[in-house]
Amino acid sequence: MLTIHGVTRSRASRVIWLCHELDLPFRQVPVIQAYRIGNAEAPDAPANTKSPDFLALSPAGAIPVIEDEGLVLSESLAITLHLARKHGGPAGPQDYAEDALMTQWSLYGATAIEPDALTILMLGQSADDAEIVAEAAARLARPLAVVEEHLATHAYLVGGRFTVADLNLAEIIRYAQGDAALMARHPAISAWLTACQDRPAFKTMWAARMAEPA
Ligand SMILES: N[C@@H](CCC(=O)N[C@@H](CS)C(=O)NCC(=O)O)C(=O)O
């Protein structure tokens, strides 16, 4: 059975959401981010990203990591794209062109959007960091305009249906969702994000995430 290392309050959410979309059974090992616990290197610390056993599995020391029939794979977007290719179904690519486009949108999210969206998530509530957050939102204007323009004429990113490309990008743009003004300037993205997050598989993942300690 597929094993997912990582708590749901992490980028493992992307993998877990996809498993629910695909009805793919999995075993979850709740490895937690080292920075979220006191002394991560103490012998009695819970499994975390600095645990020797976890580092032996994945020297990058970051979650999520999967074990899939002998394949050990890190990087959340590589994992979701791998699972979507392998298990097919409408959420995965039907041909090389779709595969290429799903990779394109996923990497665009990771490189052009995720860093500034994460800044909004991490610092958005802090009045002291308002300027940093405003700069991040300003930098997002261009890449979000690209996504907005596409979604203004397409219900989904690739192939006219919900796919792993939507899942990957939705989980990245979610980081910026708390910036109401930014989202209001992108109505097509907002409607698409709502549709993605209304999916039963997202809700199942989200309920598990909320059930974990903050
Ligand atoms: N690009 C990687 C980033 C992985 C990553 O940074 N994961 C965080 C949790 S969401 C982590 O494990 N941090 C561990 C730590 O900082 O100790 C991916 O998408 O999987």
Short mmCIF file of C-alpha atoms and ligand atoms in Angstrom, two decimals:
data_model
loop_
_atom_site.label_atom_id
_atom_site.label_comp_id
_atom_site.label_asym_id
_atom_site.label_seq_id
_atom_site.Cartn_x
_atom_site.Cartn_y
_atom_site.Cartn_z
CA MET A 1 0.00 0.00 0.00
CA LEU A 2 1.12 3.55 -0.69
CA THR A 3 2.77 5.17 2.36
CA ILE A 4 2.66 8.94 2.86
CA HIS A 5 5.12 10.42 5.34
CA GLY A 6 3.91 13.77 6.64
CA VAL A 7 1.21 15.33 8.77
CA THR A 8 -1.77 16.73 6.89
CA ARG A 9 -0.89 20.26 8.07
CA SER A 10 1.88 20.39 5.46
CA ARG A 11 2.26 20.06 1.73
CA ALA A 12 1.23 16.43 2.28
CA SER A 13 -2.27 17.91 1.98
CA ARG A 14 -1.73 17.93 -1.80
CA VAL A 15 -0.99 14.20 -1.89
CA ILE A 16 -3.78 13.28 0.52
CA TRP A 17 -6.36 15.33 -1.41
CA LEU A 18 -5.31 13.53 -4.61
CA CYS A 19 -5.53 10.10 -2.96
CA HIS A 20 -9.12 10.88 -2.00
CA GLU A 21 -9.85 12.05 -5.58
CA LEU A 22 -8.47 8.75 -6.92
CA ASP A 23 -9.94 6.50 -4.19
CA LEU A 24 -6.37 5.39 -3.58
CA PRO A 25 -5.82 3.74 -0.20
CA PHE A 26 -2.79 4.97 1.76
CA ARG A 27 -1.04 4.60 5.10
CA GLN A 28 -0.02 7.91 6.70
CA VAL A 29 3.05 8.24 8.91
CA PRO A 30 2.54 11.54 10.76
CA VAL A 31 6.07 12.95 10.44
CA ILE A 32 5.88 16.55 11.68
CA GLN A 33 7.95 19.60 10.72
CA ALA A 34 10.93 19.84 13.13
CA TYR A 35 10.36 23.57 13.63
CA ARG A 36 6.90 22.90 15.06
CA ILE A 37 8.14 20.94 18.06
CA GLY A 38 10.46 21.84 20.92
CA ASN A 39 13.58 19.68 20.79
CA ALA A 40 13.24 17.75 17.55
CA GLU A 41 16.47 15.87 18.17
CA ALA A 42 15.55 14.57 21.64
CA PRO A 43 15.40 10.76 21.75
CA ASP A 44 11.72 10.82 22.73
CA ALA A 45 10.69 13.42 20.12
CA PRO A 46 7.87 12.36 17.79
CA ALA A 47 8.85 11.39 14.23
CA ASN A 48 9.88 14.64 12.61
CA THR A 49 11.83 16.04 9.67
CA LYS A 50 15.09 15.83 11.66
CA SER A 51 14.56 12.25 12.90
CA PRO A 52 17.42 9.98 11.79
CA ASP A 53 14.98 7.40 10.40
CA PHE A 54 13.23 10.03 8.29
CA LEU A 55 16.52 11.54 7.06
CA ALA A 56 17.70 8.07 6.08
CA LEU A 57 14.59 7.77 3.92
CA SER A 58 14.77 11.29 2.51
CA PRO A 59 17.95 13.32 3.10
CA ALA A 60 16.21 16.56 2.06
CA GLY A 61 14.44 16.43 5.42
CA ALA A 62 11.10 17.76 4.22
CA ILE A 63 7.59 16.35 4.03
CA PRO A 64 5.81 14.94 2.14
CA VAL A 65 7.66 11.80 1.07
CA ILE A 66 5.99 8.70 -0.33
CA GLU A 67 6.98 5.07 -0.59
CA ASP A 68 5.27 3.46 -3.56
CA GLU A 69 6.23 -0.11 -4.49
CA GLY A 70 9.90 0.52 -3.70
CA LEU A 71 9.97 4.05 -5.12
CA VAL A 72 10.83 6.69 -2.52
CA LEU A 73 9.75 10.10 -3.80
CA SER A 74 9.85 13.58 -2.31
CA GLU A 75 8.62 16.95 -3.63
CA SER A 76 4.86 17.23 -3.32
CA LEU A 77 4.23 18.19 -6.94
CA ALA A 78 6.42 15.38 -8.29
CA ILE A 79 4.42 13.04 -6.07
CA THR A 80 0.99 14.23 -7.20
CA LEU A 81 2.01 14.19 -10.87
CA HIS A 82 3.46 10.67 -10.46
CA LEU A 83 0.30 9.36 -8.79
CA ALA A 84 -1.96 11.02 -11.37
CA ARG A 85 0.04 9.49 -14.23
CA LYS A 86 0.17 6.06 -12.61
CA HIS A 87 -3.43 5.76 -11.51
CA GLY A 88 -4.95 7.57 -14.47
CA GLY A 89 -8.59 8.42 -14.37
CA PRO A 90 -9.88 11.81 -15.41
CA ALA A 91 -7.75 13.58 -12.81
CA GLY A 92 -4.61 12.44 -14.63
CA PRO A 93 -3.18 13.13 -18.09
CA GLN A 94 -4.71 11.29 -21.04
CA ASP A 95 -1.73 11.92 -23.37
CA TYR A 96 1.72 13.52 -23.48
CA ALA A 97 0.34 16.96 -24.30
CA GLU A 98 -1.93 16.95 -21.24
CA ASP A 99 0.95 15.65 -19.14
CA ALA A 100 3.11 18.53 -20.35
CA LEU A 101 0.44 21.13 -19.61
CA MET A 102 -0.23 19.70 -16.13
CA THR A 103 3.50 19.89 -15.42
CA GLN A 104 3.62 23.43 -16.81
CA TRP A 105 0.86 24.73 -14.52
CA SER A 106 2.27 22.92 -11.50
CA LEU A 107 5.76 24.32 -11.99
CA TYR A 108 4.39 27.80 -12.74
CA GLY A 109 2.61 27.65 -9.39
CA ALA A 110 5.71 26.45 -7.55
CA THR A 111 8.08 29.00 -9.07
CA ALA A 112 6.04 32.12 -9.90
CA ILE A 113 3.35 32.02 -7.19
CA GLU A 114 4.21 29.88 -4.16
CA PRO A 115 6.98 32.00 -2.57
CA ASP A 116 4.91 35.21 -2.44
CA ALA A 117 1.68 33.35 -1.63
CA LEU A 118 3.48 31.74 1.32
CA THR A 119 4.56 35.17 2.53
CA ILE A 120 0.90 36.21 2.60
CA LEU A 121 -0.03 33.05 4.52
CA MET A 122 2.77 33.35 7.08
CA LEU A 123 2.80 37.12 7.62
CA GLY A 124 -0.65 38.22 6.50
CA GLN A 125 -2.02 38.54 10.05
CA SER A 126 0.87 40.63 11.36
CA ALA A 127 0.40 44.41 11.20
CA ASP A 128 4.19 44.80 11.57
CA ASP A 129 4.71 42.94 8.31
CA ALA A 130 2.04 44.77 6.29
CA GLU A 131 4.60 46.28 3.91
CA ILE A 132 6.27 42.93 3.18
CA VAL A 133 2.86 41.37 2.55
CA ALA A 134 1.80 44.25 0.26
CA GLU A 135 5.01 43.80 -1.76
CA ALA A 136 4.36 40.07 -2.07
CA ALA A 137 0.79 40.75 -3.24
CA ALA A 138 2.08 43.28 -5.78
CA ARG A 139 4.59 40.76 -7.16
CA LEU A 140 1.75 38.23 -7.53
CA ALA A 141 -0.20 40.56 -9.84
CA ARG A 142 1.55 39.35 -13.00
CA PRO A 143 1.46 35.56 -12.47
CA LEU A 144 -2.08 35.70 -11.10
CA ALA A 145 -3.13 37.71 -14.17
CA VAL A 146 -1.88 34.82 -16.33
CA VAL A 147 -3.98 32.33 -14.37
CA GLU A 148 -6.97 34.71 -14.27
CA GLU A 149 -6.90 35.21 -18.02
CA HIS A 150 -6.85 31.44 -18.61
CA LEU A 151 -9.62 30.71 -16.13
CA ALA A 152 -11.81 33.51 -17.51
CA THR A 153 -12.33 31.33 -20.59
CA HIS A 154 -11.71 27.81 -19.22
CA ALA A 155 -13.50 26.16 -16.29
CA TYR A 156 -10.33 24.22 -15.43
CA LEU A 157 -6.64 24.46 -16.31
CA VAL A 158 -6.30 21.46 -18.65
CA GLY A 159 -8.71 19.39 -20.73
CA GLY A 160 -11.93 21.06 -19.60
CA ARG A 161 -12.11 18.97 -16.42
CA PHE A 162 -10.69 18.96 -12.88
CA THR A 163 -7.20 17.45 -12.93
CA VAL A 164 -4.06 17.23 -10.86
CA ALA A 165 -3.02 20.57 -12.38
CA ASP A 166 -5.98 22.27 -10.68
CA LEU A 167 -5.28 20.47 -7.42
CA ASN A 168 -1.62 21.51 -7.41
CA LEU A 169 -2.28 25.13 -8.29
CA ALA A 170 -5.31 25.43 -5.99
CA GLU A 171 -3.22 24.27 -3.04
CA ILE A 172 -0.59 26.89 -3.88
CA ILE A 173 -3.03 29.77 -4.43
CA ARG A 174 -4.79 28.79 -1.18
CA TYR A 175 -1.83 30.31 0.63
CA ALA A 176 -2.88 33.75 -0.68
CA GLN A 177 -6.59 33.20 -0.11
CA GLY A 178 -6.56 35.16 3.14
CA ASP A 179 -5.85 38.36 1.18
CA ALA A 180 -9.47 39.26 0.41
CA ALA A 181 -8.57 42.31 -1.68
CA LEU A 182 -6.17 40.28 -3.82
CA MET A 183 -8.76 37.56 -4.38
CA ALA A 184 -11.46 40.13 -5.21
CA ARG A 185 -9.24 41.42 -8.01
CA HIS A 186 -9.23 37.88 -9.49
CA PRO A 187 -12.88 36.76 -9.83
CA ALA A 188 -12.21 33.84 -12.18
CA ILE A 189 -9.53 32.45 -9.84
CA SER A 190 -11.85 32.92 -6.86
CA ALA A 191 -14.71 31.02 -8.54
CA TRP A 192 -12.38 28.22 -9.66
CA LEU A 193 -10.83 27.96 -6.19
CA THR A 194 -14.29 27.68 -4.63
CA ALA A 195 -15.17 24.90 -7.11
CA CYS A 196 -11.94 23.05 -6.28
CA GLN A 197 -12.47 23.39 -2.53
CA ASP A 198 -16.12 22.30 -2.82
CA ARG A 199 -15.01 18.87 -3.99
CA PRO A 200 -15.72 16.06 -1.51
CA ALA A 201 -12.10 14.87 -1.71
CA PHE A 202 -10.81 18.30 -0.69
CA LYS A 203 -13.31 18.43 2.18
CA THR A 204 -12.21 15.01 3.43
CA MET A 205 -8.57 16.12 3.41
CA TRP A 206 -9.44 19.45 5.04
CA ALA A 207 -11.41 17.80 7.85
CA ALA A 208 -8.41 15.59 8.64
CA ARG A 209 -6.13 18.63 8.54
CA MET A 210 -8.34 20.60 10.91
CA ALA A 211 -8.48 17.61 13.29
CA GLU A 212 -4.70 17.80 13.73
CA PRO A 213 -3.22 20.08 16.40
CA ALA A 214 -2.39 23.53 14.98
N1 LIG B 1 9.18 21.88 -2.37
C1 LIG B 1 8.90 20.93 -1.33
C2 LIG B 1 8.83 21.68 0.00
C3 LIG B 1 8.71 20.72 1.16
C4 LIG B 1 8.70 21.45 2.49
O1 LIG B 1 9.35 22.49 2.67
N2 LIG B 1 7.93 20.91 3.43
C5 LIG B 1 7.84 21.51 4.74
C6 LIG B 1 6.46 21.27 5.31
S1 LIG B 1 5.14 21.89 4.28
C7 LIG B 1 8.82 20.82 5.66
O2 LIG B 1 8.90 19.62 5.67
N3 LIG B 1 9.59 21.56 6.44
C8 LIG B 1 10.46 20.87 7.36
C9 LIG B 1 11.24 21.69 8.24
O3 LIG B 1 11.40 22.87 7.91
O4 LIG B 1 11.70 21.17 9.25
C10 LIG B 1 7.59 20.20 -1.63
O5 LIG B 1 6.74 20.76 -2.35
O6 LIG B 1 7.41 19.06 -1.19
#
